[in-house]
């Protein structure tokens, strides 16, 4: 038997000089290996270097990413994608309630739909694995419990309407709870609600032009 197997079998022989020497040598080798791996990591690039901004009155400290050398040559926004638990239920919500239209979707391995409306595309895809399903369920439950607290500043997809009262009536008839906010500093009144997977939706009665802080006079 070699030294390693002897020390593993005789676990009670912690005072055995041979075992102690072998353990010390193994520990030293492991330390050297970890340090070597650590030193091989590339330095933090300038374009992702971060610094903390000092807090001022009413604004907590936050971290910003700086020094991007140039912008990407992007030409347009293409789509937003939503991972869902039930693609049929999601389709019914976005098509039947919000008014999107179904468009052609390639034959992916996962089930889902491609939808288009109001100048944007929404890709709906069913969670493909048991692990992703468990995550989506936990996330949906968390949003259902805490999501209202984050609105109107939390993540959401926003739409405009010229009939906010009509939207409220439809949501009430559908039994969908919503939160009404406003008028805000920009002059808008907005309602917020959630899709079947806990994604927040906003419908507002106005939005400021790009060169103004305020909605146009209605």
Short mmCIF file of C-alpha atoms in Angstrom, two decimals:
data_model
loop_
_atom_site.label_atom_id
_atom_site.label_comp_id
_atom_site.label_asym_id
_atom_site.label_seq_id
_atom_site.Cartn_x
_atom_site.Cartn_y
_atom_site.Cartn_z
CA UNK A 1 0.00 0.00 0.00
CA UNK A 2 1.20 3.53 -0.72
CA UNK A 3 1.37 6.35 1.83
CA UNK A 4 -1.87 8.00 0.62
CA UNK A 5 -3.99 4.85 0.93
CA UNK A 6 -2.48 4.04 4.33
CA UNK A 7 -3.39 7.48 5.67
CA UNK A 8 -6.91 7.31 4.24
CA UNK A 9 -7.55 3.87 5.75
CA UNK A 10 -6.01 4.72 9.11
CA UNK A 11 -8.02 7.91 9.68
CA UNK A 12 -7.40 7.70 13.39
CA UNK A 13 -3.65 7.88 12.86
CA UNK A 14 -3.58 11.68 12.83
CA UNK A 15 -0.34 11.63 14.81
CA UNK A 16 1.42 9.44 12.28
CA UNK A 17 4.46 11.51 11.08
CA UNK A 18 4.24 10.08 7.60
CA UNK A 19 0.55 11.04 7.27
CA UNK A 20 1.20 14.51 8.67
CA UNK A 21 3.99 15.09 6.17
CA UNK A 22 1.86 13.86 3.28
CA UNK A 23 -1.04 16.10 4.36
CA UNK A 24 1.20 19.14 4.62
CA UNK A 25 2.64 18.50 1.16
CA UNK A 26 -0.84 18.12 -0.35
CA UNK A 27 -2.02 21.34 1.30
CA UNK A 28 0.97 23.27 0.00
CA UNK A 29 0.40 21.93 -3.52
CA UNK A 30 -3.27 22.96 -3.43
CA UNK A 31 -2.34 26.48 -2.28
CA UNK A 32 0.16 26.88 -5.10
CA UNK A 33 -2.44 25.69 -7.63
CA UNK A 34 -5.09 28.17 -6.40
CA UNK A 35 -2.61 31.07 -6.48
CA UNK A 36 -1.54 30.14 -9.99
CA UNK A 37 -5.11 30.05 -11.23
CA UNK A 38 -5.87 33.38 -9.55
CA UNK A 39 -2.83 35.05 -11.10
CA UNK A 40 -3.86 33.81 -14.54
CA UNK A 41 -7.12 35.79 -14.42
CA UNK A 42 -7.02 38.77 -16.81
CA UNK A 43 -7.04 42.24 -15.30
CA UNK A 44 -10.29 44.21 -15.21
CA UNK A 45 -10.63 45.94 -18.56
CA UNK A 46 -10.90 49.71 -18.70
CA UNK A 47 -14.32 49.58 -20.34
CA UNK A 48 -15.88 47.71 -17.40
CA UNK A 49 -14.00 49.47 -14.62
CA UNK A 50 -16.44 50.75 -12.05
CA UNK A 51 -16.38 53.43 -9.44
CA UNK A 52 -18.75 54.42 -6.67
CA UNK A 53 -20.51 57.76 -6.81
CA UNK A 54 -20.62 59.64 -3.55
CA UNK A 55 -24.09 59.95 -2.09
CA UNK A 56 -25.59 63.39 -2.11
CA UNK A 57 -28.82 64.74 -0.70
CA UNK A 58 -31.53 62.21 -1.36
CA UNK A 59 -29.47 60.05 -3.70
CA UNK A 60 -27.86 56.83 -2.37
CA UNK A 61 -24.46 55.71 -3.58
CA UNK A 62 -24.56 53.77 -6.82
CA UNK A 63 -22.11 52.12 -9.18
CA UNK A 64 -21.65 53.22 -12.76
CA UNK A 65 -19.90 51.59 -15.69
CA UNK A 66 -17.70 54.04 -17.56
CA UNK A 67 -15.21 54.44 -20.36
CA UNK A 68 -16.93 52.55 -23.18
CA UNK A 69 -14.63 53.19 -26.15
CA UNK A 70 -17.51 53.51 -28.63
CA UNK A 71 -21.15 52.62 -29.21
CA UNK A 72 -22.21 49.40 -30.91
CA UNK A 73 -23.34 49.76 -34.56
CA UNK A 74 -26.96 48.83 -33.70
CA UNK A 75 -29.58 49.74 -36.31
CA UNK A 76 -32.89 49.15 -34.49
CA UNK A 77 -34.65 47.34 -31.67
CA UNK A 78 -35.86 43.91 -32.78
CA UNK A 79 -37.86 42.25 -30.00
CA UNK A 80 -38.26 41.55 -26.33
CA UNK A 81 -38.47 37.94 -25.19
CA UNK A 82 -40.45 36.48 -22.31
CA UNK A 83 -39.91 33.04 -20.78
CA UNK A 84 -43.29 31.73 -19.58
CA UNK A 85 -44.80 28.77 -17.79
CA UNK A 86 -47.78 28.41 -20.14
CA UNK A 87 -47.34 29.70 -23.67
CA UNK A 88 -51.06 29.38 -24.49
CA UNK A 89 -52.04 31.48 -21.50
CA UNK A 90 -49.40 34.08 -22.39
CA UNK A 91 -50.63 34.20 -26.00
CA UNK A 92 -54.22 34.70 -24.84
CA UNK A 93 -53.12 37.62 -22.66
CA UNK A 94 -50.98 39.44 -25.23
CA UNK A 95 -53.29 38.77 -28.19
CA UNK A 96 -56.71 38.72 -26.57
CA UNK A 97 -56.21 41.48 -23.99
CA UNK A 98 -53.39 43.71 -25.25
CA UNK A 99 -54.10 43.40 -28.96
CA UNK A 100 -50.89 41.90 -30.39
CA UNK A 101 -51.02 39.82 -33.59
CA UNK A 102 -49.43 36.40 -33.98
CA UNK A 103 -46.70 36.20 -36.63
CA UNK A 104 -44.71 33.33 -38.14
CA UNK A 105 -42.30 31.63 -35.74
CA UNK A 106 -39.44 29.28 -36.76
CA UNK A 107 -39.44 25.68 -35.54
CA UNK A 108 -37.48 25.99 -32.31
CA UNK A 109 -37.04 23.14 -29.84
CA UNK A 110 -39.16 25.00 -27.27
CA UNK A 111 -42.85 25.83 -27.67
CA UNK A 112 -43.90 29.45 -27.97
CA UNK A 113 -45.22 32.27 -30.11
CA UNK A 114 -43.94 35.34 -31.88
CA UNK A 115 -46.21 38.35 -31.55
CA UNK A 116 -46.15 41.81 -33.07
CA UNK A 117 -47.97 45.04 -32.38
CA UNK A 118 -47.57 48.76 -31.73
CA UNK A 119 -44.20 48.81 -33.43
CA UNK A 120 -42.58 46.09 -31.29
CA UNK A 121 -42.26 42.30 -31.30
CA UNK A 122 -42.72 40.06 -28.27
CA UNK A 123 -41.29 36.55 -28.35
CA UNK A 124 -42.98 34.16 -25.94
CA UNK A 125 -41.14 30.93 -25.11
CA UNK A 126 -42.08 28.16 -22.71
CA UNK A 127 -39.56 27.43 -19.95
CA UNK A 128 -37.60 24.49 -21.43
CA UNK A 129 -36.38 22.60 -18.35
CA UNK A 130 -37.60 21.55 -14.93
CA UNK A 131 -35.06 23.88 -13.35
CA UNK A 132 -36.30 26.85 -15.40
CA UNK A 133 -39.92 26.00 -14.58
CA UNK A 134 -39.10 25.99 -10.87
CA UNK A 135 -37.32 29.32 -11.21
CA UNK A 136 -40.22 30.90 -13.15
CA UNK A 137 -42.73 29.72 -10.54
CA UNK A 138 -40.64 31.15 -7.70
CA UNK A 139 -40.14 34.41 -9.59
CA UNK A 140 -43.85 34.74 -10.39
CA UNK A 141 -44.76 34.15 -6.74
CA UNK A 142 -42.21 36.72 -5.61
CA UNK A 143 -43.48 39.31 -8.06
CA UNK A 144 -47.07 38.65 -7.10
CA UNK A 145 -46.21 39.23 -3.45
CA UNK A 146 -43.79 42.16 -3.82
CA UNK A 147 -44.30 43.47 -7.33
CA UNK A 148 -46.81 46.17 -6.51
CA UNK A 149 -44.30 47.83 -4.20
CA UNK A 150 -41.89 48.41 -7.10
CA UNK A 151 -44.34 50.17 -9.37
CA UNK A 152 -44.20 52.54 -11.15
CA UNK A 153 -40.37 52.43 -11.14
CA UNK A 154 -39.90 48.65 -11.40
CA UNK A 155 -39.29 46.79 -14.67
CA UNK A 156 -42.30 47.03 -16.98
CA UNK A 157 -43.48 47.20 -20.59
CA UNK A 158 -45.39 50.43 -21.27
CA UNK A 159 -48.18 51.33 -23.70
CA UNK A 160 -50.21 54.45 -24.47
CA UNK A 161 -53.98 54.78 -24.78
CA UNK A 162 -56.47 57.53 -25.57
CA UNK A 163 -59.11 55.82 -23.44
CA UNK A 164 -57.73 55.01 -20.00
CA UNK A 165 -61.19 54.69 -18.46
CA UNK A 166 -62.07 52.11 -21.10
CA UNK A 167 -58.92 50.14 -20.24
CA UNK A 168 -59.86 50.18 -16.57
CA UNK A 169 -63.35 48.89 -17.35
CA UNK A 170 -61.98 46.01 -19.44
CA UNK A 171 -59.52 45.02 -16.71
CA UNK A 172 -62.29 45.12 -14.11
CA UNK A 173 -64.53 42.92 -16.25
CA UNK A 174 -61.65 40.49 -16.77
CA UNK A 175 -60.99 40.35 -13.03
CA UNK A 176 -57.43 41.65 -13.42
CA UNK A 177 -56.26 43.81 -10.49
CA UNK A 178 -54.37 46.99 -11.30
CA UNK A 179 -52.72 49.95 -9.64
CA UNK A 180 -53.53 53.50 -10.73
CA UNK A 181 -50.85 56.19 -10.45
CA UNK A 182 -50.86 59.88 -11.23
CA UNK A 183 -50.96 62.46 -12.42
CA UNK A 184 -47.18 62.28 -12.19
CA UNK A 185 -44.63 65.08 -12.63
CA UNK A 186 -44.96 64.67 -16.40
CA UNK A 187 -48.76 64.97 -16.21
CA UNK A 188 -49.54 61.32 -17.04
CA UNK A 189 -52.04 59.02 -15.38
CA UNK A 190 -51.03 55.36 -15.58
CA UNK A 191 -52.39 51.97 -14.64
CA UNK A 192 -50.17 48.99 -13.87
CA UNK A 193 -51.01 45.29 -13.89
CA UNK A 194 -49.27 41.94 -14.39
CA UNK A 195 -49.30 39.33 -17.13
CA UNK A 196 -49.85 35.65 -16.18
CA UNK A 197 -46.12 35.22 -15.45
CA UNK A 198 -45.72 38.30 -13.28
CA UNK A 199 -44.32 40.71 -15.87
CA UNK A 200 -45.52 44.25 -15.20
CA UNK A 201 -47.52 46.15 -17.84
CA UNK A 202 -48.15 49.90 -17.88
CA UNK A 203 -50.87 51.70 -19.81
CA UNK A 204 -50.68 55.49 -19.67
CA UNK A 205 -52.76 58.32 -21.08
CA UNK A 206 -49.79 60.38 -22.30
CA UNK A 207 -46.01 60.62 -22.53
CA UNK A 208 -43.79 63.69 -22.90
CA UNK A 209 -42.21 64.47 -26.28
CA UNK A 210 -38.50 63.67 -26.40
CA UNK A 211 -37.61 67.35 -25.96
CA UNK A 212 -39.92 68.06 -23.01
CA UNK A 213 -40.48 67.00 -19.40
CA UNK A 214 -44.24 67.27 -19.74
CA UNK A 215 -47.03 65.72 -21.75
CA UNK A 216 -48.50 67.85 -24.50
CA UNK A 217 -51.66 69.74 -23.57
CA UNK A 218 -54.65 67.48 -24.15
#
